[in-house]
Short mmCIF file of C-alpha atoms and ligand atoms in Angstrom, two decimals:
data_model
loop_
_atom_site.label_atom_id
_atom_site.label_comp_id
_atom_site.label_asym_id
_atom_site.label_seq_id
_atom_site.Cartn_x
_atom_site.Cartn_y
_atom_site.Cartn_z
CA MET A 15 0.00 0.00 0.00
CA ASP A 16 1.36 3.41 -0.92
CA LEU A 17 0.77 5.71 2.04
CA ARG A 18 2.33 8.82 0.54
CA CYS A 19 -1.13 10.10 -0.43
CA LEU A 20 -1.89 10.28 3.31
CA PHE A 21 1.25 12.08 4.44
CA GLU A 22 2.22 14.14 1.40
CA PRO A 23 -1.04 14.99 -0.36
CA LYS A 24 -1.27 17.87 -2.79
CA SER A 25 -5.00 18.23 -2.17
CA VAL A 26 -7.31 17.32 0.68
CA ALA A 27 -11.09 17.14 1.07
CA VAL A 28 -12.73 17.47 4.49
CA ILE A 29 -16.03 15.64 4.22
CA GLY A 30 -18.47 16.81 6.87
CA ALA A 31 -16.88 20.26 7.19
CA SER A 32 -19.31 22.43 9.12
CA HIS A 33 -19.93 26.03 10.19
CA ASP A 34 -20.47 24.89 13.74
CA PRO A 35 -17.19 25.39 15.68
CA LYS A 36 -18.16 22.54 18.01
CA LYS A 37 -18.33 19.97 15.22
CA LEU A 38 -15.29 17.86 14.43
CA GLY A 39 -15.55 18.59 10.71
CA HIS A 40 -15.24 22.31 11.45
CA VAL A 41 -12.15 21.88 13.64
CA ILE A 42 -10.42 19.66 11.08
CA PHE A 43 -11.07 22.08 8.23
CA LYS A 44 -9.96 25.05 10.33
CA ASN A 45 -6.77 23.25 11.38
CA PHE A 46 -5.87 22.63 7.74
CA ILE A 47 -6.40 26.29 6.90
CA GLU A 48 -4.59 27.66 9.96
CA GLY A 49 -1.91 24.97 10.13
CA GLY A 50 -0.23 26.21 6.97
CA PHE A 51 -0.98 23.28 4.62
CA LYS A 52 0.28 24.42 1.21
CA GLY A 53 -1.97 22.30 -1.02
CA ASP A 54 -5.66 22.71 -1.87
CA VAL A 55 -8.23 22.04 0.84
CA TYR A 56 -11.85 21.46 -0.17
CA PRO A 57 -14.71 21.51 2.36
CA ILE A 58 -17.47 19.05 1.48
CA ASN A 59 -21.01 19.53 2.79
CA PRO A 60 -24.22 19.38 0.71
CA ASN A 61 -25.99 21.94 2.89
CA ILE A 62 -23.71 24.99 2.74
CA ASP A 63 -22.06 27.19 0.12
CA LYS A 64 -19.03 28.50 1.97
CA ILE A 65 -17.04 27.67 5.09
CA LEU A 66 -14.36 30.03 6.43
CA ASN A 67 -14.61 31.90 3.14
CA ARG A 68 -13.89 28.81 1.04
CA LYS A 69 -16.30 27.45 -1.53
CA CYS A 70 -17.98 24.33 -0.23
CA TYR A 71 -18.86 21.39 -2.50
CA PRO A 72 -21.83 19.03 -2.06
CA SER A 73 -19.66 15.99 -2.81
CA VAL A 74 -16.07 15.16 -3.72
CA LEU A 75 -17.46 14.35 -7.18
CA ASP A 76 -18.23 18.09 -7.62
CA VAL A 77 -14.68 19.24 -6.90
CA PRO A 78 -13.03 20.36 -10.16
CA GLY A 79 -9.46 19.24 -9.35
CA SER A 80 -8.14 15.89 -8.19
CA ILE A 81 -8.09 14.92 -4.49
CA ASP A 82 -5.32 12.85 -2.93
CA HIS A 83 -6.57 12.55 0.63
CA ALA A 84 -10.04 12.73 2.20
CA VAL A 85 -10.83 13.21 5.88
CA ILE A 86 -14.27 11.82 6.68
CA ALA A 87 -16.23 13.16 9.66
CA VAL A 88 -19.87 12.38 8.87
CA PRO A 89 -22.11 10.09 10.95
CA ALA A 90 -21.51 6.33 10.57
CA PRO A 91 -24.50 5.57 8.30
CA ALA A 92 -23.23 8.12 5.74
CA VAL A 93 -19.60 6.94 5.62
CA ALA A 94 -19.96 4.11 3.05
CA LYS A 95 -21.60 6.44 0.55
CA VAL A 96 -19.00 9.20 0.85
CA LEU A 97 -16.17 6.64 0.76
CA THR A 98 -17.60 5.20 -2.46
CA GLU A 99 -17.70 8.71 -3.92
CA CYS A 100 -14.07 9.10 -2.90
CA GLY A 101 -13.27 5.90 -4.78
CA GLU A 102 -15.11 7.15 -7.88
CA LYS A 103 -13.22 10.41 -7.64
CA GLY A 104 -9.87 8.58 -7.52
CA VAL A 105 -9.01 9.58 -3.94
CA LYS A 106 -6.12 7.35 -2.82
CA GLY A 107 -6.02 7.99 0.93
CA ALA A 108 -8.82 8.39 3.48
CA VAL A 109 -8.89 9.04 7.21
CA VAL A 110 -12.22 7.98 8.70
CA ILE A 111 -12.67 9.78 12.01
CA THR A 112 -16.21 8.44 12.51
CA SER A 113 -16.90 5.94 15.30
CA GLY A 114 -19.71 3.39 15.39
CA PHE A 115 -18.16 0.43 13.58
CA ALA A 116 -16.54 -2.81 14.81
CA GLU A 117 -15.75 -1.30 18.22
CA VAL A 118 -19.50 -1.21 18.98
CA GLY A 119 -20.29 -4.48 17.20
CA ASN A 120 -21.05 -2.97 13.79
CA ILE A 121 -18.89 -5.56 12.03
CA LYS A 122 -20.99 -5.41 8.88
CA GLY A 123 -20.55 -1.64 8.58
CA GLU A 124 -16.78 -1.92 8.98
CA LYS A 125 -16.58 -4.80 6.49
CA GLU A 126 -18.40 -2.65 3.95
CA LEU A 127 -15.80 0.11 4.36
CA VAL A 128 -12.97 -2.40 3.89
CA GLU A 129 -14.59 -3.72 0.71
CA ILE A 130 -15.00 -0.22 -0.71
CA ALA A 131 -11.40 0.65 0.18
CA LYS A 132 -10.14 -2.53 -1.50
CA LYS A 133 -12.32 -2.03 -4.59
CA TYR A 134 -10.95 1.47 -5.16
CA ASP A 135 -7.47 0.85 -3.74
CA ILE A 136 -7.87 3.44 -0.99
CA ALA A 137 -5.36 3.48 1.88
CA LEU A 138 -7.87 3.89 4.68
CA ILE A 139 -6.93 4.90 8.23
CA GLY A 140 -9.55 4.20 10.87
CA PRO A 141 -12.48 4.20 11.28
CA ASN A 142 -12.75 5.46 14.83
CA CYS A 143 -9.56 7.48 14.87
CA LEU A 144 -8.28 10.92 15.83
CA GLY A 145 -6.51 11.77 12.55
CA LEU A 146 -2.92 12.25 11.56
CA ILE A 147 -0.20 14.90 11.49
CA ASP A 148 2.79 15.32 9.24
CA THR A 149 4.82 18.25 10.53
CA LYS A 150 6.83 18.65 7.32
CA ALA A 151 3.90 18.60 4.88
CA LYS A 152 1.75 20.41 7.47
CA VAL A 153 -1.02 17.86 7.11
CA ASP A 154 -3.16 17.94 10.24
CA SER A 155 -6.46 16.09 10.41
CA VAL A 156 -6.48 15.77 14.20
CA PHE A 157 -9.88 16.97 15.33
CA LEU A 158 -8.67 18.70 18.49
CA PRO A 159 -8.48 22.51 18.44
CA MET A 160 -4.97 23.96 18.35
CA TYR A 161 -5.58 26.16 21.38
CA LYS A 162 -6.29 23.01 23.41
CA LEU A 163 -3.72 20.70 21.88
CA GLN A 164 -0.57 22.52 20.92
CA ARG A 165 1.12 20.86 17.93
CA PRO A 166 4.73 19.73 18.35
CA LYS A 167 7.39 21.30 16.14
CA LYS A 168 8.99 19.42 13.26
CA GLY A 169 11.30 16.69 14.53
CA ASP A 170 12.53 13.14 14.08
CA ILE A 171 10.18 11.00 16.18
CA ALA A 172 7.14 9.38 14.57
CA PHE A 173 4.36 8.31 16.85
CA ILE A 174 1.68 5.79 15.90
CA ALA A 175 -1.17 5.02 18.28
CA GLN A 176 -4.20 2.83 18.03
CA SER A 177 -5.81 5.12 20.57
CA GLY A 178 -6.43 8.75 19.71
CA ALA A 179 -6.57 9.78 23.37
CA VAL A 180 -3.18 8.25 24.10
CA GLY A 181 -1.82 9.91 21.00
CA SER A 182 -3.09 13.32 21.96
CA CYS A 183 -1.58 13.04 25.47
CA VAL A 184 1.87 12.16 24.14
CA ILE A 185 1.93 14.82 21.43
CA ASP A 186 0.74 17.39 23.96
CA LEU A 187 3.69 16.43 26.19
CA ALA A 188 6.07 16.62 23.24
CA ALA A 189 4.80 20.08 22.28
CA GLU A 190 5.08 21.34 25.85
CA MET A 191 8.65 20.14 26.20
CA GLY A 192 9.75 21.38 22.78
CA VAL A 193 10.37 17.86 21.46
CA GLY A 194 9.72 17.58 17.73
CA ILE A 195 7.83 14.89 15.83
CA SER A 196 7.88 13.89 12.19
CA LYS A 197 4.49 12.21 12.06
CA PHE A 198 1.63 11.26 14.28
CA VAL A 199 -0.97 8.69 13.28
CA SER A 200 -3.99 7.58 15.26
CA TYR A 201 -5.14 4.49 13.37
CA GLY A 202 -8.21 3.42 15.38
CA ASN A 203 -9.78 0.14 14.31
CA ALA A 204 -6.93 -0.57 11.85
CA SER A 205 -9.44 -1.94 9.35
CA VAL A 206 -7.24 -1.41 6.28
CA VAL A 207 -4.00 0.40 7.16
CA ASN A 208 -2.62 -1.27 10.26
CA GLU A 209 0.48 -1.13 12.45
CA CYS A 210 2.52 -3.24 10.01
CA ASP A 211 1.82 -0.91 7.08
CA LEU A 212 2.71 2.10 9.19
CA LEU A 213 5.93 0.56 10.53
CA GLU A 214 6.99 -0.37 6.99
CA TYR A 215 6.28 3.13 5.75
CA LEU A 216 8.15 4.76 8.63
CA ARG A 217 11.16 2.49 8.15
CA ASP A 218 11.73 4.19 4.81
CA ASP A 219 10.65 7.67 5.85
CA PRO A 220 13.73 9.92 5.68
CA ASN A 221 12.16 12.35 8.16
CA THR A 222 11.77 9.73 10.90
CA ARG A 223 14.68 8.46 13.02
CA VAL A 224 12.78 6.97 15.95
CA ILE A 225 9.36 5.28 16.06
CA ALA A 226 7.15 5.32 19.15
CA ALA A 227 4.07 3.12 19.18
CA TYR A 228 1.00 2.39 21.28
CA PHE A 229 -0.54 -0.99 20.43
CA GLU A 230 -3.75 -2.55 21.64
CA MET A 231 -3.43 -5.46 19.27
CA VAL A 232 -1.48 -6.64 16.31
CA LYS A 233 -3.68 -7.80 13.45
CA ASP A 234 -1.35 -10.31 11.81
CA GLY A 235 1.21 -11.79 14.21
CA LYS A 236 3.43 -13.46 11.58
CA ARG A 237 3.64 -10.35 9.43
CA PHE A 238 4.31 -8.22 12.50
CA LEU A 239 7.21 -10.43 13.56
CA ARG A 240 8.83 -10.17 10.14
CA ILE A 241 8.27 -6.44 9.68
CA ALA A 242 9.09 -5.42 13.25
CA LYS A 243 12.41 -7.30 13.09
CA ASP A 244 13.32 -5.53 9.91
CA VAL A 245 12.16 -2.09 11.04
CA ALA A 246 13.82 -2.28 14.48
CA GLN A 247 17.15 -3.18 12.81
CA ASN A 248 16.93 0.07 10.88
CA LYS A 249 15.38 2.41 13.42
CA PRO A 250 14.64 2.12 17.13
CA VAL A 251 11.02 1.28 17.89
CA ILE A 252 9.76 2.05 21.40
CA ALA A 253 6.39 0.50 22.18
CA ILE A 254 3.78 0.22 24.86
CA LYS A 255 1.26 -2.61 24.77
CA ALA A 256 -2.12 -1.99 26.37
CA GLY A 257 -4.75 -4.54 27.31
CA LYS A 258 -2.50 -6.79 29.38
CA THR A 259 -4.93 -7.81 32.09
CA ALA A 260 -8.32 -9.49 31.75
CA GLY A 261 -10.04 -6.16 32.37
CA GLY A 262 -7.67 -4.33 30.05
CA MET A 263 -8.36 -6.82 27.24
CA LYS A 264 -12.08 -6.27 27.63
CA ALA A 265 -11.61 -2.50 27.55
CA ALA A 266 -9.45 -2.76 24.39
CA ALA A 267 -12.12 -4.86 22.66
CA SER A 268 -14.76 -2.19 23.15
CA HIS A 269 -12.32 0.61 22.41
CA THR A 270 -10.86 -0.41 19.05
CA ALA A 271 -12.35 -3.90 18.59
CA ALA A 272 -8.93 -5.24 19.56
CA MET A 273 -8.25 -8.88 20.51
CA ALA A 274 -5.53 -7.87 22.93
CA GLY A 275 -3.72 -11.26 23.29
CA SER A 276 -1.26 -12.52 25.90
CA ALA A 277 1.02 -9.89 27.45
CA ASP A 278 3.86 -12.43 27.78
CA VAL A 279 3.72 -13.32 24.11
CA TYR A 280 3.88 -9.65 23.17
CA SER A 281 6.83 -9.05 25.49
CA ALA A 282 8.66 -12.05 24.01
CA VAL A 283 7.98 -10.80 20.47
CA PHE A 284 9.19 -7.32 21.37
CA ARG A 285 12.42 -8.73 22.81
CA GLN A 286 12.96 -10.95 19.79
CA THR A 287 12.44 -8.09 17.38
CA ARG A 288 14.49 -5.62 19.46
CA ILE A 289 11.51 -3.43 20.05
CA ILE A 290 12.01 -1.52 23.28
CA GLU A 291 8.99 -2.15 25.50
CA VAL A 292 7.92 0.45 28.05
CA GLU A 293 5.19 0.34 30.65
CA SER A 294 3.85 3.88 30.90
CA LEU A 295 2.92 6.68 28.54
CA THR A 296 5.42 9.06 30.09
CA ASP A 297 8.11 6.42 29.56
CA LEU A 298 7.06 6.13 25.94
CA PHE A 299 7.81 9.82 25.54
CA ASP A 300 10.86 9.87 27.82
CA TYR A 301 12.47 6.82 26.23
CA SER A 302 11.77 7.82 22.63
CA LYS A 303 13.65 11.10 22.81
CA ILE A 304 16.91 9.54 24.06
CA PHE A 305 17.14 7.48 20.87
CA LEU A 306 18.02 10.62 18.93
CA GLN A 307 21.34 10.62 20.80
CA PRO A 308 24.43 9.00 19.28
CA ALA A 309 24.83 5.31 20.15
CA PRO A 310 27.09 4.76 23.18
CA LYS A 311 30.12 2.51 22.65
CA GLY A 312 29.58 0.78 25.99
CA ARG A 313 27.80 1.04 29.29
CA ARG A 314 30.27 3.18 31.28
CA VAL A 315 28.56 6.33 32.39
CA GLY A 316 30.06 9.55 33.75
CA ILE A 317 27.92 11.66 36.05
CA ILE A 318 28.40 15.39 36.61
CA THR A 319 26.38 17.02 39.37
CA ASN A 320 26.01 20.10 41.54
CA GLY A 321 23.97 18.17 44.11
CA GLY A 322 25.51 15.25 46.02
CA GLY A 323 22.28 13.45 46.92
CA VAL A 324 20.87 13.47 43.41
CA GLY A 325 24.25 12.17 42.25
CA VAL A 326 23.96 9.25 44.70
CA LEU A 327 20.40 8.43 43.60
CA THR A 328 21.45 8.56 39.97
CA THR A 329 24.39 6.25 40.69
CA ASP A 330 22.10 3.74 42.40
CA TRP A 331 19.67 3.68 39.51
CA ALA A 332 22.39 3.62 36.88
CA GLU A 333 23.83 0.46 38.45
CA ARG A 334 20.45 -1.12 39.00
CA HIS A 335 19.63 -0.53 35.35
CA GLY A 336 22.75 -2.37 34.25
CA LEU A 337 24.99 0.64 33.59
CA GLN A 338 28.49 0.91 35.04
CA LEU A 339 30.05 3.93 36.71
CA ALA A 340 33.05 4.87 34.59
CA ASN A 341 36.55 4.99 36.12
CA PHE A 342 37.82 8.32 34.90
CA SER A 343 41.26 8.27 33.31
CA ASP A 344 44.26 9.56 35.30
CA GLU A 345 44.51 12.46 32.91
CA THR A 346 40.88 13.45 33.53
CA LYS A 347 41.42 13.32 37.30
CA LYS A 348 44.67 15.27 37.08
CA LYS A 349 43.19 18.00 34.92
CA ALA A 350 40.11 18.22 37.14
CA ARG A 351 42.27 18.58 40.26
CA GLU A 352 44.31 21.32 38.64
CA LYS A 353 41.29 23.28 37.51
CA PHE A 354 38.64 22.90 40.19
CA PRO A 355 38.70 24.25 43.79
CA PRO A 356 39.61 21.70 46.52
CA HIS A 357 35.99 21.23 47.65
CA VAL A 358 35.04 19.75 44.26
CA ASN A 359 34.88 15.98 44.60
CA ILE A 360 36.89 14.38 41.79
CA GLY A 361 35.10 11.06 41.67
CA ASN A 362 32.25 9.62 39.67
CA PRO A 363 29.81 11.30 40.22
CA LEU A 364 31.99 14.33 39.60
CA ASP A 365 30.45 16.58 42.25
CA LEU A 366 31.06 20.17 41.19
CA ALA A 367 29.52 21.35 44.51
CA GLY A 368 26.67 23.71 45.31
CA ASP A 369 28.53 26.78 44.05
CA ALA A 370 29.20 25.29 40.60
CA ASP A 371 28.89 27.78 37.75
CA LYS A 372 28.64 27.26 34.03
CA GLU A 373 32.44 27.33 33.62
CA ARG A 374 32.78 24.29 35.90
CA TYR A 375 30.13 22.43 33.90
CA GLU A 376 31.83 23.40 30.66
CA TYR A 377 35.20 22.08 31.78
CA ALA A 378 33.77 18.92 33.33
CA LEU A 379 31.90 18.14 30.12
CA GLU A 380 35.04 18.73 28.09
CA LEU A 381 36.98 16.30 30.28
CA LEU A 382 34.38 13.54 30.12
CA MET A 383 33.86 13.99 26.40
CA ASP A 384 37.58 13.41 25.86
CA ASP A 385 37.88 10.53 28.31
CA ASP A 386 37.85 7.16 26.49
CA ASN A 387 36.69 5.46 29.70
CA VAL A 388 33.35 7.28 29.47
CA ASP A 389 30.68 6.08 27.04
CA SER A 390 27.81 8.37 28.01
CA ILE A 391 27.29 11.41 30.23
CA ILE A 392 24.55 12.32 32.67
CA THR A 393 24.56 15.97 33.66
CA ILE A 394 22.61 16.77 36.80
CA ILE A 395 21.78 20.46 37.01
CA LEU A 396 19.93 21.76 40.02
CA PHE A 397 18.94 25.23 38.92
CA GLN A 398 18.01 26.37 42.41
CA THR A 399 21.60 27.39 43.25
CA VAL A 400 22.70 31.03 43.13
CA SER A 401 25.62 30.44 40.77
CA LEU A 402 23.60 28.83 37.98
CA ASP A 403 21.30 30.45 35.48
CA ALA A 404 20.03 29.68 31.98
CA SER A 405 23.48 30.27 30.48
CA VAL A 406 24.62 26.83 31.72
CA ASN A 407 22.27 25.39 29.08
CA ASP A 408 24.52 26.81 26.36
CA VAL A 409 27.50 24.75 27.45
CA ILE A 410 25.46 21.55 27.73
CA ILE A 411 23.85 22.14 24.35
CA ALA A 412 27.23 22.92 22.75
CA ALA A 413 28.71 19.68 24.12
CA SER A 414 25.67 17.69 23.01
CA GLN A 415 25.81 19.12 19.50
CA LYS A 416 29.26 17.65 18.99
CA ARG A 417 27.36 14.32 18.91
CA LYS A 418 30.38 12.43 20.21
CA LYS A 419 28.64 10.64 23.09
CA PRO A 420 25.10 10.62 24.44
CA ILE A 421 24.53 13.49 26.85
CA ILE A 422 21.38 13.62 28.92
CA ALA A 423 20.34 15.89 31.77
CA ILE A 424 18.50 15.49 35.05
CA SER A 425 16.90 18.57 36.51
CA ILE A 426 14.40 18.50 39.32
CA GLY A 427 12.34 21.46 40.43
CA GLY A 428 9.51 23.92 39.86
CA GLU A 429 8.77 26.73 37.44
CA TYR A 430 12.33 28.09 37.03
CA THR A 431 13.70 24.61 36.45
CA LYS A 432 10.90 23.73 34.04
CA LYS A 433 11.72 26.72 31.81
CA ASN A 434 15.33 25.62 31.59
CA LYS A 435 14.34 22.04 30.88
CA VAL A 436 12.35 23.22 27.87
CA ILE A 437 15.42 25.09 26.59
CA LEU A 438 17.52 21.93 26.87
CA GLU A 439 14.89 19.65 25.37
CA SER A 440 14.22 22.02 22.48
CA ALA A 441 17.91 21.90 21.63
CA GLY A 442 17.90 18.09 21.64
CA VAL A 443 19.20 17.33 25.15
CA PRO A 444 16.85 14.74 26.71
CA THR A 445 16.11 16.15 30.15
CA TYR A 446 14.52 14.16 32.95
CA THR A 447 12.98 14.84 36.32
CA SER A 448 13.72 11.41 37.68
CA PRO A 449 17.09 9.62 37.98
CA TYR A 450 15.14 6.37 37.71
CA VAL A 451 13.65 7.26 34.33
CA ALA A 452 16.82 8.92 33.03
CA THR A 453 19.02 5.90 33.75
CA GLY A 454 16.29 3.50 32.57
CA ALA A 455 16.16 5.29 29.23
CA LEU A 456 19.95 5.43 28.97
CA SER A 457 20.25 1.72 29.70
CA LYS A 458 17.76 0.93 26.91
CA LEU A 459 19.74 3.10 24.50
CA THR A 460 22.86 1.19 25.52
CA TRP A 461 21.06 -2.12 25.19
CA TYR A 462 19.82 -1.26 21.72
CA ALA A 463 23.27 -0.14 20.59
CA ARG A 464 24.90 -3.33 21.95
CA CYS A 465 22.22 -5.62 20.62
CA THR A 466 22.33 -4.30 17.11
CA LYS A 467 26.09 -4.08 16.88
CA GLU A 468 27.30 -7.03 18.90
CA GLY A 469 24.24 -9.14 19.47
CA VAL A 470 24.96 -9.00 23.22
CA CYS A 471 22.66 -7.47 25.79
CA ILE A 472 23.61 -6.09 29.18
CA PRO A 473 21.56 -7.48 32.04
CA PHE A 474 18.71 -5.45 33.47
CA ILE A 475 16.98 -5.55 36.81
N1 COA B 518 -21.36 14.72 2.90
C1 COA B 518 -20.87 15.82 3.47
N2 COA B 518 -21.30 16.34 4.61
C2 COA B 518 -22.28 15.67 5.25
C3 COA B 518 -22.81 14.50 4.76
C4 COA B 518 -22.33 14.02 3.53
N3 COA B 518 -22.80 12.92 2.95
N4 COA B 518 -23.74 14.07 5.61
C5 COA B 518 -23.77 14.94 6.64
N5 COA B 518 -22.88 15.93 6.40
C6 COA B 518 -22.58 17.08 7.21
C7 COA B 518 -23.70 17.46 8.14
O1 COA B 518 -24.69 18.21 7.50
C8 COA B 518 -22.96 18.26 9.20
O2 COA B 518 -22.74 19.59 8.79
P1 COA B 518 -23.66 20.80 9.38
O3 COA B 518 -23.16 21.09 10.76
O4 COA B 518 -23.39 21.91 8.43
O5 COA B 518 -25.05 20.31 9.36
C9 COA B 518 -21.59 17.56 9.24
O6 COA B 518 -21.50 16.76 8.07
C10 COA B 518 -21.47 16.63 10.41
O7 COA B 518 -22.61 15.81 10.47
P2 COA B 518 -23.51 15.71 11.80
O8 COA B 518 -24.69 14.90 11.47
O9 COA B 518 -23.71 17.03 12.38
O10 COA B 518 -22.57 14.81 12.69
P3 COA B 518 -21.68 15.22 13.94
O11 COA B 518 -20.67 16.23 13.59
O12 COA B 518 -22.51 15.46 15.12
O13 COA B 518 -20.96 13.80 14.15
C11 COA B 518 -19.04 12.46 13.86
C12 COA B 518 -20.16 13.22 13.16
C13 COA B 518 -18.15 11.84 12.82
C14 COA B 518 -18.20 13.44 14.68
C15 COA B 518 -19.64 11.40 14.84
O14 COA B 518 -20.50 10.56 14.09
C16 COA B 518 -18.61 10.54 15.48
O15 COA B 518 -18.22 9.49 14.98
N6 COA B 518 -18.10 10.97 16.65
C17 COA B 518 -17.04 10.24 17.39
C18 COA B 518 -15.69 10.47 16.75
C19 COA B 518 -14.60 9.78 17.53
O16 COA B 518 -14.61 9.78 18.75
N7 COA B 518 -13.61 9.17 16.81
C20 COA B 518 -12.55 8.41 17.46
C21 COA B 518 -11.57 9.31 18.11
S1 COA B 518 -10.20 8.50 18.78
#
């Protein structure tokens, strides 16, 4: 299936576009207009002449030009008819937002949509989905208003989610933290385009370097195994599987008509295919962003801190997650002793003390970057101290942009800290609140790098 018509259309029709700002068709049409999509956008509604100053057409068949992609937001009983019209018009991609199909027992209705899509060779996403976003092509059929769900900037992480709600939470988090995405797809009931098609497409997408996924079910286990293995060799895939308990399986069935399947089998398949499995939505976000860092050569981590206790906690979790505290080289220790005041603790963690300023961070980063005994660097920055301000971000960002080793940050605190975290994140430094999550993510990055290159995996707790 060629999915380019969905992500890179030249023209889009919004079927069910409405004047009423509370209707989904209105929000979708408005988002296309205001989101900066460069192609043609046609509102389709038989009852009105104009929407937002654009000529409205009764049907796609009345549109003079060709249409690559249709977003359908009309009630369930009307979907088959408008989808057929799309087929007759030669539309090659459709996103069916409408609910009321297999997830509520309307198997016949969903089957009809699949048959129409197959007859006309339409790549159909949904039904029962939230829409999709391509930040490069500025395609945005997500039916949530922009003032409520800020859109993330252009970036390298693609996110596919069977659940629209999960998807919206994660992209909201990404936007808030300044983390960019390449694509977002909520694929709902996965009636035609499913997770395998999306993974295959994203494997070859030059704008995507990391894939994050929320699965409720996999439609075709054998195909998934083959495709996931291939995709995860090429790009890291971070996934969360929902519907793991008896109650969760029942909820997934009525949510997206998913047959959730055994959690153990999924975990085994993920391990076999080198998909990185996570257990919470925040982990999905927190783990995905670290995979944009360069691959570490090994598991020896150097920690720089201006707070002793957070350094100790980070050390504990680093070791418990299978990382090793690096033994700094003699040269590193010598240079550090020469440069830093006597109260700086030249160990690992390298405790720069509570009066550390940006110059100390800069020098410490330089030393660890040049030390061959250090594979990755965790920089703990507690912004509450008097000697630190936003300018310390510049030195961390500059070191990170050399892309020699993975550099991540841990910063814990309130409003002032949060502002600085956004600066770091926006510049590509994964920044965490929790030593547990930071070291967990770093250990998975290390695991992935070792598994793909050497076929060996470090042990985890
Ligand atoms: N062609 C074009 N437009 C049509 C049409 C057709 N064949 N049939 C109806 N319309 C128009 C309607 O006239 C209406 O426009 P209006 O406001 O100008 O009258 C518009 O399409 C929407 O139809 P309406 O009957 O008002 O439906 P609605 O907006 O209340 O509900 C859905 C439509 C799709 C939103 C609703 O059926 C639905 O599925 N909601 C749940 C969506 C969801 O949760 N998805 C999963 C998310 S993860």
